[in-house]
Amino acid sequence: MEIRQYLNEQRLIVETALKKYMLKAQGPFARHLESMRYSLFVGGKRLRPILCLAAAAAIDPDRSLRENLLPVACALECIHTYSLIHDDLPAMDNDDLRRGKPTNHKLFGEAGAILAGDGLLTWAFDLLTGRESALPPERLLQITHLIARAAGSLGMVGGQALDIAYENQDFPFEILQTIHRSKTGALLTCAVQAGAVGAGAVPKETECMIDYGNQIGLAFQIIDDLLDATATTEQLGKTAGGDAKRGKATYPAYFGIEASKKKALDAVTAAKEALAGFDEKAAPLRAIADYIYCRSN
Ligand code: GRG
């Protein structure tokens, strides 16, 4: 399958839905809403929503299911964007560039950026539980809990806290794995799991999706580390070389470039193996795993 064309088509579907669901920058909160919209629409691959829709389609390709899942997919993107805004803040990574444009706090100030992130995080749960959602209530409740768990202190927020706590320190590889699994992996895995639950997957199918999600999460983070060490700022749309500057432990720092590439490839292979029981409807998920290995930003 032509993965770039597929990703482009899916990205447009997600962006159309985001435009439909996102609050408009008007009324008394216009400036705050504008700051949320700025980061949400400034770019991004939309990988988490696309994974959610692809996982659902691997189980049930019905178009109406996709429509019903779009609020979930958009909620995932809102949470991801909030995490990037907060990650870029002076108190965290202090970055000037994200998605090829000035970071949120550079345009809206530090307080404005904190609130833009807060607004996107809470809007995600508004979307999930509001009248846009048309999934059966028990599936929606399960998905909402999965997303809260993956985004929170036992997932992304916890991973970020650990990442910051260990900056400029030596620590065992197991800690790096925990940071990766929680900071980056949790939301990616949650995206495919949410898609599977939304599609009414049986437990065995959901387990395979979780396995797939864990493996692509690992591959995604290793490639992110490699790109940070080897790509240019222009290519990435964010400041390159930031990990080394901030004394962050990374896969290349532990294993070197070539061994890290091999580990990423092994994770991609394992991700595709996790889908062995799925038919052709899972072709996009298999192609996304390959894309994660080959991506250049
Ligand atoms: C501040 C709560 C909080 C969490 C931050 C996700 C995260 C945790 C920090 C981002 C820092 C980072 C570079 C993590 C590595 C993986 C990652 C999430 C990269 C960015 O995701 P992409 O490549 O970005 O999917 P786009 O812009 O395409 O959406």
PDB file of C-alpha atoms in Angstrom, residues 76 155 161 178 204 267 274 284 286:
ATOM      1  CA  LEU A  76      -6.228  11.983  21.374  1.00  0.00           C
ATOM      2  CA  GLY A 155       1.251   7.224  31.794  1.00  0.00           C
ATOM      3  CA  ALA A 161       8.045  13.634  35.594  1.00  0.00           C
ATOM      4  CA  THR A 178       9.952   3.103  31.892  1.00  0.00           C
ATOM      5  CA  LYS A 204      -7.796 -11.501  22.085  1.00  0.00           C
ATOM      6  CA  ALA A 267      10.350  -3.524  17.377  1.00  0.00           C
ATOM      7  CA  ALA A 274       1.461  -9.001  16.743  1.00  0.00           C
ATOM      8  CA  PRO A 284      -2.519   0.200   7.092  1.00  0.00           C
ATOM      9  CA  ARG A 286       1.468  -2.811   9.164  1.00  0.00           C
TER      10      ARG A 286
END
